């Protein structure tokens, strides 16, 4: 182990002899947002074809990870990864509009079912990589300004479970379902694990970063990126029904992210970075499948589509070391 650490230190120090910069930074942060899943009717007689919507809210997800970067002249390559800390993070709400699948029910398009459960994060892994070119418009001893277009790829995997909670289901009357708030409803309470949800998301990115630096002591940057193609695969497990639902939902130009950050020079090769980011993934729609928990194969749903969406805001703090340059 000592030989490995000695070799690693020697390698990092030797980078200063080359005309490129290497950086590494441990990262910690907090994230708040929501993951959404949907069921849509393929054929519907009403303005809205939404049959069901589940909202997995996470108001306090803590995560840790790291960033690494390499830059040769004006060309750069950056990578980032993070792990969410498993814990209770918020609540999950499940809403249904069952009259959307009932004929001649134009006056009954209200929410018929509602349930709420505690939301526990079981895992959240993210990995991204991007490469681009830096163009410096201004550069002198006191000020520098640059714009850096880039392309990138990102992979995210997140998993929740819903526990405990309650449900209000409007009863059927004269062929229609009543609102979930009606006195004529069925109420349930739940104990233990009720539902699980897992999603894998693949995103391609096109974007740019703009950076302004003052006397190398402090720098501000902002950026925007758009996803030409995004694809999500989701698995929803209803434990009481012993049924699993799977969705495959692609989308084009359906996601974007912006960020702002501040970097403070601490001396030597050390920097302290504070960053804020916002991610939005619009509603993706695609094929839906189902099977029993004990079953081996999924069957495609011929009457409904699946849907997926997401948004979150996060703030992170990192300690960066730069070598070379």
PDB file of C-alpha atoms in Angstrom:
ATOM      1  CA  UNK A   1       0.000   0.000   0.000  1.00  0.00           C
ATOM      2  CA  UNK A   2       2.854   2.411   0.851  1.00  0.00           C
ATOM      3  CA  UNK A   3       4.483   1.720  -2.513  1.00  0.00           C
ATOM      4  CA  UNK A   4       1.201   2.413  -4.291  1.00  0.00           C
ATOM      5  CA  UNK A   5       0.688   5.730  -2.469  1.00  0.00           C
ATOM      6  CA  UNK A   6       4.277   6.759  -3.130  1.00  0.00           C
ATOM      7  CA  UNK A   7       3.880   5.959  -6.828  1.00  0.00           C
ATOM      8  CA  UNK A   8       0.576   7.911  -6.966  1.00  0.00           C
ATOM      9  CA  UNK A   9       2.133  10.982  -5.327  1.00  0.00           C
ATOM     10  CA  UNK A  10       5.111  10.805  -7.679  1.00  0.00           C
ATOM     11  CA  UNK A  11       2.781  10.554 -10.678  1.00  0.00           C
ATOM     12  CA  UNK A  12       0.695  13.544  -9.607  1.00  0.00           C
ATOM     13  CA  UNK A  13       3.761  15.676  -8.898  1.00  0.00           C
ATOM     14  CA  UNK A  14       5.324  14.717 -12.224  1.00  0.00           C
ATOM     15  CA  UNK A  15       2.293  16.136 -14.050  1.00  0.00           C
ATOM     16  CA  UNK A  16       3.612  19.634 -13.360  1.00  0.00           C
ATOM     17  CA  UNK A  17       6.361  18.969 -15.901  1.00  0.00           C
ATOM     18  CA  UNK A  18       3.828  18.475 -18.694  1.00  0.00           C
ATOM     19  CA  UNK A  19       1.903  21.226 -20.552  1.00  0.00           C
ATOM     20  CA  UNK A  20      -1.469  20.219 -19.189  1.00  0.00           C
ATOM     21  CA  UNK A  21      -3.480  20.607 -15.997  1.00  0.00           C
ATOM     22  CA  UNK A  22      -4.943  17.819 -13.887  1.00  0.00           C
ATOM     23  CA  UNK A  23      -7.529  18.440 -11.152  1.00  0.00           C
ATOM     24  CA  UNK A  24      -9.246  16.326  -8.555  1.00  0.00           C
ATOM     25  CA  UNK A  25     -11.956  17.348  -6.075  1.00  0.00           C
ATOM     26  CA  UNK A  26     -14.015  15.491  -3.467  1.00  0.00           C
ATOM     27  CA  UNK A  27     -17.613  16.772  -3.472  1.00  0.00           C
ATOM     28  CA  UNK A  28     -20.478  16.847  -0.975  1.00  0.00           C
ATOM     29  CA  UNK A  29     -23.929  18.302  -1.463  1.00  0.00           C
ATOM     30  CA  UNK A  30     -27.657  18.310  -0.840  1.00  0.00           C
ATOM     31  CA  UNK A  31     -30.334  17.790  -3.466  1.00  0.00           C
ATOM     32  CA  UNK A  32     -34.060  18.539  -3.548  1.00  0.00           C
ATOM     33  CA  UNK A  33     -36.552  17.652  -6.258  1.00  0.00           C
ATOM     34  CA  UNK A  34     -38.983  15.108  -7.595  1.00  0.00           C
ATOM     35  CA  UNK A  35     -39.092  12.015  -9.815  1.00  0.00           C
ATOM     36  CA  UNK A  36     -42.418  11.515 -11.617  1.00  0.00           C
ATOM     37  CA  UNK A  37     -43.971   8.470 -13.282  1.00  0.00           C
ATOM     38  CA  UNK A  38     -47.125   8.387 -15.394  1.00  0.00           C
ATOM     39  CA  UNK A  39     -49.664   6.118 -17.060  1.00  0.00           C
ATOM     40  CA  UNK A  40     -51.379   7.471 -20.198  1.00  0.00           C
ATOM     41  CA  UNK A  41     -54.249   6.005 -22.197  1.00  0.00           C
ATOM     42  CA  UNK A  42     -53.339   5.400 -25.830  1.00  0.00           C
ATOM     43  CA  UNK A  43     -56.922   6.206 -26.848  1.00  0.00           C
ATOM     44  CA  UNK A  44     -58.930   8.667 -24.794  1.00  0.00           C
ATOM     45  CA  UNK A  45     -62.072  10.682 -25.531  1.00  0.00           C
ATOM     46  CA  UNK A  46     -61.149  13.534 -23.193  1.00  0.00           C
ATOM     47  CA  UNK A  47     -58.719  16.445 -23.171  1.00  0.00           C
ATOM     48  CA  UNK A  48     -56.372  14.722 -20.721  1.00  0.00           C
ATOM     49  CA  UNK A  49     -55.347  11.115 -21.347  1.00  0.00           C
ATOM     50  CA  UNK A  50     -53.513  10.813 -18.019  1.00  0.00           C
ATOM     51  CA  UNK A  51     -54.719   7.821 -16.021  1.00  0.00           C
ATOM     52  CA  UNK A  52     -52.191   7.843 -13.177  1.00  0.00           C
ATOM     53  CA  UNK A  53     -49.355   9.966 -11.777  1.00  0.00           C
ATOM     54  CA  UNK A  54     -46.868   9.110  -9.018  1.00  0.00           C
ATOM     55  CA  UNK A  55     -44.605  11.785  -7.533  1.00  0.00           C
ATOM     56  CA  UNK A  56     -41.515  10.695  -5.613  1.00  0.00           C
ATOM     57  CA  UNK A  57     -40.474  13.787  -3.698  1.00  0.00           C
ATOM     58  CA  UNK A  58     -37.000  14.082  -2.175  1.00  0.00           C
ATOM     59  CA  UNK A  59     -36.579  17.271  -0.184  1.00  0.00           C
ATOM     60  CA  UNK A  60     -33.333  16.399   1.587  1.00  0.00           C
ATOM     61  CA  UNK A  61     -31.082  13.962  -0.277  1.00  0.00           C
ATOM     62  CA  UNK A  62     -27.438  14.136   0.790  1.00  0.00           C
ATOM     63  CA  UNK A  63     -24.752  12.908  -1.574  1.00  0.00           C
ATOM     64  CA  UNK A  64     -20.988  12.583  -1.873  1.00  0.00           C
ATOM     65  CA  UNK A  65     -18.731  12.056  -4.847  1.00  0.00           C
ATOM     66  CA  UNK A  66     -15.886  13.545  -6.786  1.00  0.00           C
ATOM     67  CA  UNK A  67     -14.778  15.406  -9.896  1.00  0.00           C
ATOM     68  CA  UNK A  68     -11.675  14.897 -12.002  1.00  0.00           C
ATOM     69  CA  UNK A  69     -10.484  16.943 -14.960  1.00  0.00           C
ATOM     70  CA  UNK A  70      -7.667  17.128 -17.465  1.00  0.00           C
ATOM     71  CA  UNK A  71      -6.818  20.007 -19.776  1.00  0.00           C
ATOM     72  CA  UNK A  72      -4.320  20.122 -22.620  1.00  0.00           C
ATOM     73  CA  UNK A  73      -3.873  23.617 -24.019  1.00  0.00           C
ATOM     74  CA  UNK A  74      -7.496  24.617 -24.752  1.00  0.00           C
ATOM     75  CA  UNK A  75      -8.973  21.098 -24.862  1.00  0.00           C
ATOM     76  CA  UNK A  76     -10.505  19.670 -21.668  1.00  0.00           C
ATOM     77  CA  UNK A  77     -12.012  16.417 -20.429  1.00  0.00           C
ATOM     78  CA  UNK A  78     -14.017  16.330 -17.169  1.00  0.00           C
ATOM     79  CA  UNK A  79     -15.670  13.513 -15.253  1.00  0.00           C
ATOM     80  CA  UNK A  80     -17.967  13.471 -12.236  1.00  0.00           C
ATOM     81  CA  UNK A  81     -19.669  10.859 -10.075  1.00  0.00           C
ATOM     82  CA  UNK A  82     -21.868  10.877  -6.962  1.00  0.00           C
ATOM     83  CA  UNK A  83     -23.641   8.531  -4.548  1.00  0.00           C
ATOM     84  CA  UNK A  84     -26.812   9.409  -2.667  1.00  0.00           C
ATOM     85  CA  UNK A  85     -26.971   8.447   1.018  1.00  0.00           C
ATOM     86  CA  UNK A  86     -29.863   5.996   1.717  1.00  0.00           C
ATOM     87  CA  UNK A  87     -32.375   7.528   4.115  1.00  0.00           C
ATOM     88  CA  UNK A  88     -35.910   8.864   4.356  1.00  0.00           C
ATOM     89  CA  UNK A  89     -36.021  11.801   1.960  1.00  0.00           C
ATOM     90  CA  UNK A  90     -39.678  12.872   1.654  1.00  0.00           C
ATOM     91  CA  UNK A  91     -43.073  11.548   0.625  1.00  0.00           C
ATOM     92  CA  UNK A  92     -44.598   9.788  -2.367  1.00  0.00           C
ATOM     93  CA  UNK A  93     -48.036  10.676  -3.724  1.00  0.00           C
ATOM     94  CA  UNK A  94     -50.071   8.450  -6.071  1.00  0.00           C
ATOM     95  CA  UNK A  95     -53.023   9.957  -7.977  1.00  0.00           C
ATOM     96  CA  UNK A  96     -55.506   8.304 -10.365  1.00  0.00           C
ATOM     97  CA  UNK A  97     -58.135   9.662 -12.771  1.00  0.00           C
ATOM     98  CA  UNK A  98     -60.049   6.437 -13.380  1.00  0.00           C
ATOM     99  CA  UNK A  99     -62.965   8.107 -15.198  1.00  0.00           C
ATOM    100  CA  UNK A 100     -60.590   8.928 -18.064  1.00  0.00           C
ATOM    101  CA  UNK A 101     -61.129   5.303 -19.108  1.00  0.00           C
ATOM    102  CA  UNK A 102     -64.942   5.467 -18.812  1.00  0.00           C
ATOM    103  CA  UNK A 103     -67.206   6.292 -21.751  1.00  0.00           C
ATOM    104  CA  UNK A 104     -69.488   9.340 -21.641  1.00  0.00           C
ATOM    105  CA  UNK A 105     -67.766  10.661 -18.511  1.00  0.00           C
ATOM    106  CA  UNK A 106     -66.905  14.164 -19.673  1.00  0.00           C
ATOM    107  CA  UNK A 107     -68.340  15.738 -16.517  1.00  0.00           C
ATOM    108  CA  UNK A 108     -66.439  13.382 -14.221  1.00  0.00           C
ATOM    109  CA  UNK A 109     -62.802  14.111 -15.079  1.00  0.00           C
ATOM    110  CA  UNK A 110     -61.569  14.670 -11.544  1.00  0.00           C
ATOM    111  CA  UNK A 111     -59.091  12.848  -9.322  1.00  0.00           C
ATOM    112  CA  UNK A 112     -60.671   9.625  -8.086  1.00  0.00           C
ATOM    113  CA  UNK A 113     -57.866   8.008  -6.063  1.00  0.00           C
ATOM    114  CA  UNK A 114     -55.149   9.362  -3.801  1.00  0.00           C
ATOM    115  CA  UNK A 115     -52.542   7.706  -1.621  1.00  0.00           C
ATOM    116  CA  UNK A 116     -49.486   8.919   0.272  1.00  0.00           C
ATOM    117  CA  UNK A 117     -46.452   7.024   1.574  1.00  0.00           C
ATOM    118  CA  UNK A 118     -43.123   7.790   3.221  1.00  0.00           C
ATOM    119  CA  UNK A 119     -40.357   7.937   0.602  1.00  0.00           C
ATOM    120  CA  UNK A 120     -37.035   6.240   1.330  1.00  0.00           C
ATOM    121  CA  UNK A 121     -34.020   6.573  -0.948  1.00  0.00           C
ATOM    122  CA  UNK A 122     -32.389   3.172  -1.474  1.00  0.00           C
ATOM    123  CA  UNK A 123     -29.717   4.336  -3.903  1.00  0.00           C
ATOM    124  CA  UNK A 124     -28.763   7.146  -6.267  1.00  0.00           C
ATOM    125  CA  UNK A 125     -25.726   6.847  -8.506  1.00  0.00           C
ATOM    126  CA  UNK A 126     -24.726   9.344 -11.179  1.00  0.00           C
ATOM    127  CA  UNK A 127     -21.799   9.435 -13.598  1.00  0.00           C
ATOM    128  CA  UNK A 128     -21.107  12.039 -16.275  1.00  0.00           C
ATOM    129  CA  UNK A 129     -18.308  12.928 -18.659  1.00  0.00           C
ATOM    130  CA  UNK A 130     -17.831  15.853 -21.001  1.00  0.00           C
ATOM    131  CA  UNK A 131     -15.181  17.171 -23.371  1.00  0.00           C
ATOM    132  CA  UNK A 132     -14.828  20.487 -25.124  1.00  0.00           C
ATOM    133  CA  UNK A 133     -12.692  23.428 -26.130  1.00  0.00           C
ATOM    134  CA  UNK A 134     -12.019  26.639 -24.211  1.00  0.00           C
ATOM    135  CA  UNK A 135     -12.006  29.934 -26.110  1.00  0.00           C
ATOM    136  CA  UNK A 136     -10.509  32.848 -24.190  1.00  0.00           C
ATOM    137  CA  UNK A 137     -11.912  36.208 -25.209  1.00  0.00           C
ATOM    138  CA  UNK A 138     -10.023  38.227 -22.602  1.00  0.00           C
ATOM    139  CA  UNK A 139      -6.816  37.301 -20.795  1.00  0.00           C
ATOM    140  CA  UNK A 140      -4.463  39.532 -18.814  1.00  0.00           C
ATOM    141  CA  UNK A 141      -2.924  39.669 -15.338  1.00  0.00           C
ATOM    142  CA  UNK A 142      -6.088  41.018 -13.728  1.00  0.00           C
ATOM    143  CA  UNK A 143      -8.952  39.459 -15.663  1.00  0.00           C
ATOM    144  CA  UNK A 144      -9.770  36.569 -17.925  1.00  0.00           C
ATOM    145  CA  UNK A 145     -13.008  35.557 -19.628  1.00  0.00           C
ATOM    146  CA  UNK A 146     -13.655  32.355 -21.536  1.00  0.00           C
ATOM    147  CA  UNK A 147     -16.451  30.388 -23.192  1.00  0.00           C
ATOM    148  CA  UNK A 148     -16.228  26.594 -23.448  1.00  0.00           C
ATOM    149  CA  UNK A 149     -18.649  24.628 -25.659  1.00  0.00           C
ATOM    150  CA  UNK A 150     -18.774  20.892 -24.919  1.00  0.00           C
ATOM    151  CA  UNK A 151     -20.477  17.573 -25.596  1.00  0.00           C
ATOM    152  CA  UNK A 152     -21.211  15.059 -22.854  1.00  0.00           C
ATOM    153  CA  UNK A 153     -22.907  11.904 -21.649  1.00  0.00           C
ATOM    154  CA  UNK A 154     -24.580  11.093 -18.338  1.00  0.00           C
ATOM    155  CA  UNK A 155     -25.887   7.948 -16.651  1.00  0.00           C
ATOM    156  CA  UNK A 156     -28.175   8.095 -13.599  1.00  0.00           C
ATOM    157  CA  UNK A 157     -29.693   5.307 -11.536  1.00  0.00           C
ATOM    158  CA  UNK A 158     -32.071   6.031  -8.666  1.00  0.00           C
ATOM    159  CA  UNK A 159     -34.227   3.776  -6.502  1.00  0.00           C
ATOM    160  CA  UNK A 160     -36.962   4.564  -3.949  1.00  0.00           C
ATOM    161  CA  UNK A 161     -39.340   2.598  -1.769  1.00  0.00           C
ATOM    162  CA  UNK A 162     -42.665   3.773  -0.357  1.00  0.00           C
ATOM    163  CA  UNK A 163     -43.618   2.649   3.145  1.00  0.00           C
ATOM    164  CA  UNK A 164     -46.642   3.038   5.445  1.00  0.00           C
ATOM    165  CA  UNK A 165     -49.183   5.720   4.575  1.00  0.00           C
ATOM    166  CA  UNK A 166     -52.860   5.910   3.677  1.00  0.00           C
ATOM    167  CA  UNK A 167     -55.200   5.927   0.680  1.00  0.00           C
ATOM    168  CA  UNK A 168     -58.572   7.442  -0.237  1.00  0.00           C
ATOM    169  CA  UNK A 169     -60.400   5.797  -3.144  1.00  0.00           C
ATOM    170  CA  UNK A 170     -63.658   7.190  -4.499  1.00  0.00           C
ATOM    171  CA  UNK A 171     -66.297   4.458  -4.750  1.00  0.00           C
ATOM    172  CA  UNK A 172     -68.123   3.566  -7.962  1.00  0.00           C
ATOM    173  CA  UNK A 173     -71.637   4.932  -8.409  1.00  0.00           C
ATOM    174  CA  UNK A 174     -73.819   4.620 -11.516  1.00  0.00           C
ATOM    175  CA  UNK A 175     -70.866   3.512 -13.614  1.00  0.00           C
ATOM    176  CA  UNK A 176     -68.569   6.389 -12.567  1.00  0.00           C
ATOM    177  CA  UNK A 177     -66.008   6.834  -9.812  1.00  0.00           C
ATOM    178  CA  UNK A 178     -66.565   9.500  -7.184  1.00  0.00           C
ATOM    179  CA  UNK A 179     -63.856  12.009  -6.183  1.00  0.00           C
ATOM    180  CA  UNK A 180     -61.362  10.798  -3.607  1.00  0.00           C
ATOM    181  CA  UNK A 181     -62.571  13.623  -1.322  1.00  0.00           C
ATOM    182  CA  UNK A 182     -66.213  12.446  -1.388  1.00  0.00           C
ATOM    183  CA  UNK A 183     -67.680  11.112   1.835  1.00  0.00           C
ATOM    184  CA  UNK A 184     -68.567   7.942  -0.083  1.00  0.00           C
ATOM    185  CA  UNK A 185     -65.018   6.628  -0.350  1.00  0.00           C
ATOM    186  CA  UNK A 186     -62.946   3.682   0.818  1.00  0.00           C
ATOM    187  CA  UNK A 187     -60.029   4.435   3.126  1.00  0.00           C
ATOM    188  CA  UNK A 188     -56.949   2.279   3.714  1.00  0.00           C
ATOM    189  CA  UNK A 189     -53.885   2.474   5.920  1.00  0.00           C
ATOM    190  CA  UNK A 190     -50.587   0.737   5.140  1.00  0.00           C
ATOM    191  CA  UNK A 191     -47.773  -0.686   7.226  1.00  0.00           C
ATOM    192  CA  UNK A 192     -44.335  -1.583   5.890  1.00  0.00           C
ATOM    193  CA  UNK A 193     -43.157  -1.599   2.280  1.00  0.00           C
ATOM    194  CA  UNK A 194     -45.895  -0.859  -0.231  1.00  0.00           C
ATOM    195  CA  UNK A 195     -44.210   0.138  -3.495  1.00  0.00           C
ATOM    196  CA  UNK A 196     -40.718   0.375  -5.023  1.00  0.00           C
ATOM    197  CA  UNK A 197     -39.477   2.377  -7.988  1.00  0.00           C
ATOM    198  CA  UNK A 198     -36.206   2.210  -9.895  1.00  0.00           C
ATOM    199  CA  UNK A 199     -35.110   4.272 -12.896  1.00  0.00           C
ATOM    200  CA  UNK A 200     -32.072   4.307 -15.161  1.00  0.00           C
ATOM    201  CA  UNK A 201     -31.610   7.400 -17.314  1.00  0.00           C
ATOM    202  CA  UNK A 202     -29.192   7.961 -20.200  1.00  0.00           C
ATOM    203  CA  UNK A 203     -28.637  11.536 -21.374  1.00  0.00           C
ATOM    204  CA  UNK A 204     -26.562  13.052 -24.158  1.00  0.00           C
ATOM    205  CA  UNK A 205     -25.577  16.691 -23.692  1.00  0.00           C
ATOM    206  CA  UNK A 206     -24.679  19.751 -25.765  1.00  0.00           C
ATOM    207  CA  UNK A 207     -23.752  22.852 -23.808  1.00  0.00           C
ATOM    208  CA  UNK A 208     -21.370  25.616 -22.885  1.00  0.00           C
ATOM    209  CA  UNK A 209     -19.704  27.109 -19.814  1.00  0.00           C
ATOM    210  CA  UNK A 210     -18.775  30.775 -19.391  1.00  0.00           C
ATOM    211  CA  UNK A 211     -16.114  31.713 -16.833  1.00  0.00           C
ATOM    212  CA  UNK A 212     -14.744  35.011 -15.559  1.00  0.00           C
ATOM    213  CA  UNK A 213     -11.672  35.086 -13.308  1.00  0.00           C
ATOM    214  CA  UNK A 214     -10.295  38.007 -11.283  1.00  0.00           C
ATOM    215  CA  UNK A 215      -6.519  37.995 -10.649  1.00  0.00           C
ATOM    216  CA  UNK A 216      -6.662  34.220 -10.223  1.00  0.00           C
ATOM    217  CA  UNK A 217      -8.057  34.763  -6.720  1.00  0.00           C
ATOM    218  CA  UNK A 218     -11.757  34.339  -7.385  1.00  0.00           C
ATOM    219  CA  UNK A 219     -13.766  33.097 -10.361  1.00  0.00           C
ATOM    220  CA  UNK A 220     -17.425  32.855 -11.317  1.00  0.00           C
ATOM    221  CA  UNK A 221     -18.887  30.540 -13.929  1.00  0.00           C
ATOM    222  CA  UNK A 222     -22.279  29.729 -15.386  1.00  0.00           C
ATOM    223  CA  UNK A 223     -23.413  27.227 -17.959  1.00  0.00           C
ATOM    224  CA  UNK A 224     -26.310  25.699 -19.803  1.00  0.00           C
ATOM    225  CA  UNK A 225     -26.752  22.335 -21.482  1.00  0.00           C
ATOM    226  CA  UNK A 226     -29.491  20.671 -23.530  1.00  0.00           C
ATOM    227  CA  UNK A 227     -30.044  16.967 -24.153  1.00  0.00           C
ATOM    228  CA  UNK A 228     -30.626  16.067 -27.837  1.00  0.00           C
ATOM    229  CA  UNK A 229     -31.633  12.555 -26.770  1.00  0.00           C
ATOM    230  CA  UNK A 230     -32.647  11.117 -23.411  1.00  0.00           C
ATOM    231  CA  UNK A 231     -33.817   7.602 -22.621  1.00  0.00           C
ATOM    232  CA  UNK A 232     -35.242   6.264 -19.348  1.00  0.00           C
ATOM    233  CA  UNK A 233     -36.073   2.737 -18.236  1.00  0.00           C
ATOM    234  CA  UNK A 234     -38.257   2.396 -15.138  1.00  0.00           C
ATOM    235  CA  UNK A 235     -39.500  -0.469 -12.976  1.00  0.00           C
ATOM    236  CA  UNK A 236     -42.408   0.035 -10.574  1.00  0.00           C
ATOM    237  CA  UNK A 237     -43.132  -2.811  -8.136  1.00  0.00           C
ATOM    238  CA  UNK A 238     -46.493  -2.933  -6.334  1.00  0.00           C
ATOM    239  CA  UNK A 239     -45.885  -5.390  -3.516  1.00  0.00           C
ATOM    240  CA  UNK A 240     -49.508  -5.811  -2.448  1.00  0.00           C
ATOM    241  CA  UNK A 241     -50.581  -6.572  -6.032  1.00  0.00           C
ATOM    242  CA  UNK A 242     -47.429  -8.699  -6.578  1.00  0.00           C
ATOM    243  CA  UNK A 243     -47.066  -6.931  -9.935  1.00  0.00           C
ATOM    244  CA  UNK A 244     -44.147  -5.213 -11.650  1.00  0.00           C
ATOM    245  CA  UNK A 245     -44.549  -2.510 -14.308  1.00  0.00           C
ATOM    246  CA  UNK A 246     -41.768  -1.544 -16.701  1.00  0.00           C
ATOM    247  CA  UNK A 247     -41.538   1.520 -18.960  1.00  0.00           C
ATOM    248  CA  UNK A 248     -39.210   2.439 -21.826  1.00  0.00           C
ATOM    249  CA  UNK A 249     -39.449   6.169 -22.483  1.00  0.00           C
ATOM    250  CA  UNK A 250     -37.264   8.035 -25.005  1.00  0.00           C
ATOM    251  CA  UNK A 251     -37.279  11.765 -25.671  1.00  0.00           C
ATOM    252  CA  UNK A 252     -35.654  14.362 -27.913  1.00  0.00           C
ATOM    253  CA  UNK A 253     -34.577  17.773 -26.568  1.00  0.00           C
ATOM    254  CA  UNK A 254     -36.585  16.996 -23.428  1.00  0.00           C
ATOM    255  CA  UNK A 255     -33.991  17.791 -20.744  1.00  0.00           C
ATOM    256  CA  UNK A 256     -31.838  20.761 -19.800  1.00  0.00           C
ATOM    257  CA  UNK A 257     -29.558  21.835 -16.967  1.00  0.00           C
ATOM    258  CA  UNK A 258     -28.014  25.104 -15.864  1.00  0.00           C
ATOM    259  CA  UNK A 259     -25.420  25.789 -13.214  1.00  0.00           C
ATOM    260  CA  UNK A 260     -23.628  28.634 -11.459  1.00  0.00           C
ATOM    261  CA  UNK A 261     -20.491  28.317  -9.357  1.00  0.00           C
ATOM    262  CA  UNK A 262     -17.877  30.304  -7.490  1.00  0.00           C
ATOM    263  CA  UNK A 263     -14.236  29.297  -7.047  1.00  0.00           C
ATOM    264  CA  UNK A 264     -11.933  30.794  -4.414  1.00  0.00           C
ATOM    265  CA  UNK A 265      -8.141  30.397  -4.526  1.00  0.00           C
ATOM    266  CA  UNK A 266      -6.854  29.146  -1.152  1.00  0.00           C
ATOM    267  CA  UNK A 267      -3.159  29.227  -1.935  1.00  0.00           C
ATOM    268  CA  UNK A 268      -0.751  26.777  -3.470  1.00  0.00           C
ATOM    269  CA  UNK A 269      -2.794  24.595  -5.795  1.00  0.00           C
ATOM    270  CA  UNK A 270      -5.962  24.498  -3.690  1.00  0.00           C
ATOM    271  CA  UNK A 271      -9.390  25.917  -4.495  1.00  0.00           C
ATOM    272  CA  UNK A 272     -12.755  25.939  -2.746  1.00  0.00           C
ATOM    273  CA  UNK A 273     -15.776  25.637  -5.060  1.00  0.00           C
ATOM    274  CA  UNK A 274     -19.436  26.334  -4.327  1.00  0.00           C
ATOM    275  CA  UNK A 275     -21.909  25.247  -7.015  1.00  0.00           C
ATOM    276  CA  UNK A 276     -25.655  25.263  -7.641  1.00  0.00           C
ATOM    277  CA  UNK A 277     -27.421  23.274 -10.386  1.00  0.00           C
ATOM    278  CA  UNK A 278     -30.935  22.836 -11.741  1.00  0.00           C
ATOM    279  CA  UNK A 279     -31.986  19.830 -13.838  1.00  0.00           C
ATOM    280  CA  UNK A 280     -35.307  19.454 -15.640  1.00  0.00           C
ATOM    281  CA  UNK A 281     -36.461  16.424 -17.616  1.00  0.00           C
ATOM    282  CA  UNK A 282     -39.820  16.956 -19.328  1.00  0.00           C
ATOM    283  CA  UNK A 283     -42.440  14.232 -19.626  1.00  0.00           C
ATOM    284  CA  UNK A 284     -41.069  11.289 -21.608  1.00  0.00           C
ATOM    285  CA  UNK A 285     -43.574   8.851 -23.077  1.00  0.00           C
ATOM    286  CA  UNK A 286     -43.146   5.319 -24.367  1.00  0.00           C
ATOM    287  CA  UNK A 287     -44.062   1.657 -24.142  1.00  0.00           C
ATOM    288  CA  UNK A 288     -45.307   0.105 -20.920  1.00  0.00           C
ATOM    289  CA  UNK A 289     -45.010  -3.533 -19.791  1.00  0.00           C
ATOM    290  CA  UNK A 290     -46.100  -5.632 -16.821  1.00  0.00           C
ATOM    291  CA  UNK A 291     -45.591  -9.021 -15.190  1.00  0.00           C
ATOM    292  CA  UNK A 292     -46.134 -10.762 -11.877  1.00  0.00           C
ATOM    293  CA  UNK A 293     -43.265 -10.550  -9.392  1.00  0.00           C
ATOM    294  CA  UNK A 294     -42.652 -14.268  -9.811  1.00  0.00           C
ATOM    295  CA  UNK A 295     -43.006 -14.144 -13.601  1.00  0.00           C
ATOM    296  CA  UNK A 296     -40.112 -14.366 -16.046  1.00  0.00           C
ATOM    297  CA  UNK A 297     -41.348 -12.186 -18.911  1.00  0.00           C
ATOM    298  CA  UNK A 298     -43.009  -8.817 -19.325  1.00  0.00           C
ATOM    299  CA  UNK A 299     -46.111  -8.357 -21.483  1.00  0.00           C
ATOM    300  CA  UNK A 300     -46.573  -5.146 -23.451  1.00  0.00           C
ATOM    301  CA  UNK A 301     -49.578  -3.025 -22.515  1.00  0.00           C
ATOM    302  CA  UNK A 302     -51.628  -2.384 -25.650  1.00  0.00           C
ATOM    303  CA  UNK A 303     -53.967   0.203 -24.097  1.00  0.00           C
ATOM    304  CA  UNK A 304     -51.582   2.375 -22.034  1.00  0.00           C
ATOM    305  CA  UNK A 305     -48.242   4.157 -22.367  1.00  0.00           C
ATOM    306  CA  UNK A 306     -45.749   4.777 -19.602  1.00  0.00           C
ATOM    307  CA  UNK A 307     -44.275   8.151 -18.737  1.00  0.00           C
ATOM    308  CA  UNK A 308     -41.324   9.601 -16.828  1.00  0.00           C
ATOM    309  CA  UNK A 309     -40.207  13.058 -15.720  1.00  0.00           C
ATOM    310  CA  UNK A 310     -37.858  14.647 -13.200  1.00  0.00           C
ATOM    311  CA  UNK A 311     -36.515  17.874 -11.776  1.00  0.00           C
ATOM    312  CA  UNK A 312     -34.110  18.764  -8.975  1.00  0.00           C
ATOM    313  CA  UNK A 313     -32.007  21.547  -7.528  1.00  0.00           C
ATOM    314  CA  UNK A 314     -28.758  20.907  -5.699  1.00  0.00           C
ATOM    315  CA  UNK A 315     -25.989  22.787  -3.920  1.00  0.00           C
ATOM    316  CA  UNK A 316     -22.508  21.321  -3.514  1.00  0.00           C
ATOM    317  CA  UNK A 317     -19.170  22.209  -1.956  1.00  0.00           C
ATOM    318  CA  UNK A 318     -15.851  20.814  -3.184  1.00  0.00           C
ATOM    319  CA  UNK A 319     -12.147  21.116  -2.356  1.00  0.00           C
ATOM    320  CA  UNK A 320     -10.098  21.080  -5.565  1.00  0.00           C
ATOM    321  CA  UNK A 321      -6.416  20.454  -6.118  1.00  0.00           C
ATOM    322  CA  UNK A 322      -4.882  21.425  -9.467  1.00  0.00           C
ATOM    323  CA  UNK A 323      -1.548  20.109 -10.699  1.00  0.00           C
ATOM    324  CA  UNK A 324       0.340  21.322 -13.748  1.00  0.00           C
ATOM    325  CA  UNK A 325      -0.519  24.214 -15.965  1.00  0.00           C
TER     326      UNK A 325
END
